[in-house]
C-alpha cells in the first residue's frame, strides 16, 4: 500500500464512517477520506496522502 502514497486513484466509496467516507480502489486497497455522507455510493478521484492502520488516507479531488 505504501507504493500508492502520492498517487491519484479512482475510489468507490461504499459507506460513511468515522466522520468521512470509506471505500476501495480498483485494486481493492481500502481508502478513507474526509467527506460528506453523500459521497457514499459514488466514485471519486482521490489523492493518496498516507498509509495508516491497514488503510490509505486520501483527499477527494473535486
JSON list of C-alpha atoms in Angstrom, two decimals:
[
{"chain": "A", "resi": 1, "resn": "UNK", "atom": "CA", "xyz": [0.00, 0.00, 0.00]},
{"chain": "A", "resi": 2, "resn": "UNK", "atom": "CA", "xyz": [2.88, 2.37, 0.67]},
{"chain": "A", "resi": 3, "resn": "UNK", "atom": "CA", "xyz": [3.59, 2.42, -3.07]},
{"chain": "A", "resi": 4, "resn": "UNK", "atom": "CA", "xyz": [0.24, 4.18, -3.65]},
{"chain": "A", "resi": 5, "resn": "UNK", "atom": "CA", "xyz": [1.10, 7.15, -1.41]},
{"chain": "A", "resi": 6, "resn": "UNK", "atom": "CA", "xyz": [1.29, 10.31, -3.53]},
{"chain": "A", "resi": 7, "resn": "UNK", "atom": "CA", "xyz": [-0.72, 8.83, -6.39]},
{"chain": "A", "resi": 8, "resn": "UNK", "atom": "CA", "xyz": [-4.17, 9.72, -7.70]},
{"chain": "A", "resi": 9, "resn": "UNK", "atom": "CA", "xyz": [-6.66, 6.86, -7.66]},
{"chain": "A", "resi": 10, "resn": "UNK", "atom": "CA", "xyz": [-10.30, 6.28, -8.51]},
{"chain": "A", "resi": 11, "resn": "UNK", "atom": "CA", "xyz": [-12.21, 5.07, -5.44]},
{"chain": "A", "resi": 12, "resn": "UNK", "atom": "CA", "xyz": [-15.71, 3.68, -4.97]},
{"chain": "A", "resi": 13, "resn": "UNK", "atom": "CA", "xyz": [-16.86, 4.93, -1.57]},
{"chain": "A", "resi": 14, "resn": "UNK", "atom": "CA", "xyz": [-19.16, 2.34, -0.01]},
{"chain": "A", "resi": 15, "resn": "UNK", "atom": "CA", "xyz": [-20.12, 3.95, 3.29]},
{"chain": "A", "resi": 16, "resn": "UNK", "atom": "CA", "xyz": [-19.86, 6.93, 5.62]},
{"chain": "A", "resi": 17, "resn": "UNK", "atom": "CA", "xyz": [-17.51, 6.10, 8.51]},
{"chain": "A", "resi": 18, "resn": "UNK", "atom": "CA", "xyz": [-15.52, 7.90, 11.21]},
{"chain": "A", "resi": 19, "resn": "UNK", "atom": "CA", "xyz": [-16.52, 11.39, 10.02]},
{"chain": "A", "resi": 20, "resn": "UNK", "atom": "CA", "xyz": [-15.67, 10.66, 6.39]},
{"chain": "A", "resi": 21, "resn": "UNK", "atom": "CA", "xyz": [-16.21, 8.01, 3.75]},
{"chain": "A", "resi": 22, "resn": "UNK", "atom": "CA", "xyz": [-14.55, 4.64, 3.20]},
{"chain": "A", "resi": 23, "resn": "UNK", "atom": "CA", "xyz": [-14.22, 2.52, 0.10]},
{"chain": "A", "resi": 24, "resn": "UNK", "atom": "CA", "xyz": [-11.83, 0.74, -2.24]},
{"chain": "A", "resi": 25, "resn": "UNK", "atom": "CA", "xyz": [-9.59, 1.39, -5.21]},
{"chain": "A", "resi": 26, "resn": "UNK", "atom": "CA", "xyz": [-9.81, -0.77, -8.34]},
{"chain": "A", "resi": 27, "resn": "UNK", "atom": "CA", "xyz": [-7.10, -2.98, -6.80]},
{"chain": "A", "resi": 28, "resn": "UNK", "atom": "CA", "xyz": [-9.06, -3.35, -3.53]},
{"chain": "A", "resi": 29, "resn": "UNK", "atom": "CA", "xyz": [-6.88, -1.10, -1.39]},
{"chain": "A", "resi": 30, "resn": "UNK", "atom": "CA", "xyz": [-9.03, 0.29, 1.45]},
{"chain": "A", "resi": 31, "resn": "UNK", "atom": "CA", "xyz": [-9.27, 4.10, 1.44]},
{"chain": "A", "resi": 32, "resn": "UNK", "atom": "CA", "xyz": [-10.69, 6.61, 3.92]},
{"chain": "A", "resi": 33, "resn": "UNK", "atom": "CA", "xyz": [-11.22, 10.28, 3.07]},
{"chain": "A", "resi": 34, "resn": "UNK", "atom": "CA", "xyz": [-12.81, 13.26, 4.78]},
{"chain": "A", "resi": 35, "resn": "UNK", "atom": "CA", "xyz": [-16.10, 13.81, 3.02]},
{"chain": "A", "resi": 36, "resn": "UNK", "atom": "CA", "xyz": [-19.84, 14.14, 3.26]},
{"chain": "A", "resi": 37, "resn": "UNK", "atom": "CA", "xyz": [-22.13, 11.13, 3.77]},
{"chain": "A", "resi": 38, "resn": "UNK", "atom": "CA", "xyz": [-23.49, 11.93, 0.29]},
{"chain": "A", "resi": 39, "resn": "UNK", "atom": "CA", "xyz": [-20.15, 10.77, -1.17]},
{"chain": "A", "resi": 40, "resn": "UNK", "atom": "CA", "xyz": [-21.08, 7.20, -0.15]},
{"chain": "A", "resi": 41, "resn": "UNK", "atom": "CA", "xyz": [-22.18, 5.21, -3.19]},
{"chain": "A", "resi": 42, "resn": "UNK", "atom": "CA", "xyz": [-20.12, 7.32, -5.59]},
{"chain": "A", "resi": 43, "resn": "UNK", "atom": "CA", "xyz": [-16.85, 7.01, -7.48]},
{"chain": "A", "resi": 44, "resn": "UNK", "atom": "CA", "xyz": [-14.34, 9.83, -6.98]},
{"chain": "A", "resi": 45, "resn": "UNK", "atom": "CA", "xyz": [-10.76, 10.67, -7.85]},
{"chain": "A", "resi": 46, "resn": "UNK", "atom": "CA", "xyz": [-8.61, 10.96, -4.74]},
{"chain": "A", "resi": 47, "resn": "UNK", "atom": "CA", "xyz": [-5.02, 11.87, -3.88]},
{"chain": "A", "resi": 48, "resn": "UNK", "atom": "CA", "xyz": [-3.49, 9.29, -1.54]},
{"chain": "A", "resi": 49, "resn": "UNK", "atom": "CA", "xyz": [-1.78, 11.14, 1.34]},
{"chain": "A", "resi": 50, "resn": "UNK", "atom": "CA", "xyz": [-0.53, 8.34, 3.62]},
{"chain": "A", "resi": 51, "resn": "UNK", "atom": "CA", "xyz": [-0.86, 4.71, 4.65]},
{"chain": "A", "resi": 52, "resn": "UNK", "atom": "CA", "xyz": [-2.00, 4.12, 8.22]},
{"chain": "A", "resi": 53, "resn": "UNK", "atom": "CA", "xyz": [-3.54, 1.25, 10.15]},
{"chain": "A", "resi": 54, "resn": "UNK", "atom": "CA", "xyz": [-4.20, -1.01, 7.17]},
{"chain": "A", "resi": 55, "resn": "UNK", "atom": "CA", "xyz": [-5.85, 1.66, 5.04]},
{"chain": "A", "resi": 56, "resn": "UNK", "atom": "CA", "xyz": [-4.91, 4.61, 2.89]},
{"chain": "A", "resi": 57, "resn": "UNK", "atom": "CA", "xyz": [-5.83, 8.15, 3.89]},
{"chain": "A", "resi": 58, "resn": "UNK", "atom": "CA", "xyz": [-6.79, 10.37, 0.98]},
{"chain": "A", "resi": 59, "resn": "UNK", "atom": "CA", "xyz": [-8.26, 13.69, -0.10]},
{"chain": "A", "resi": 60, "resn": "UNK", "atom": "CA", "xyz": [-11.16, 13.78, -2.55]},
{"chain": "A", "resi": 61, "resn": "UNK", "atom": "CA", "xyz": [-10.27, 15.84, -5.63]},
{"chain": "A", "resi": 62, "resn": "UNK", "atom": "CA", "xyz": [-13.26, 17.99, -6.55]}
]
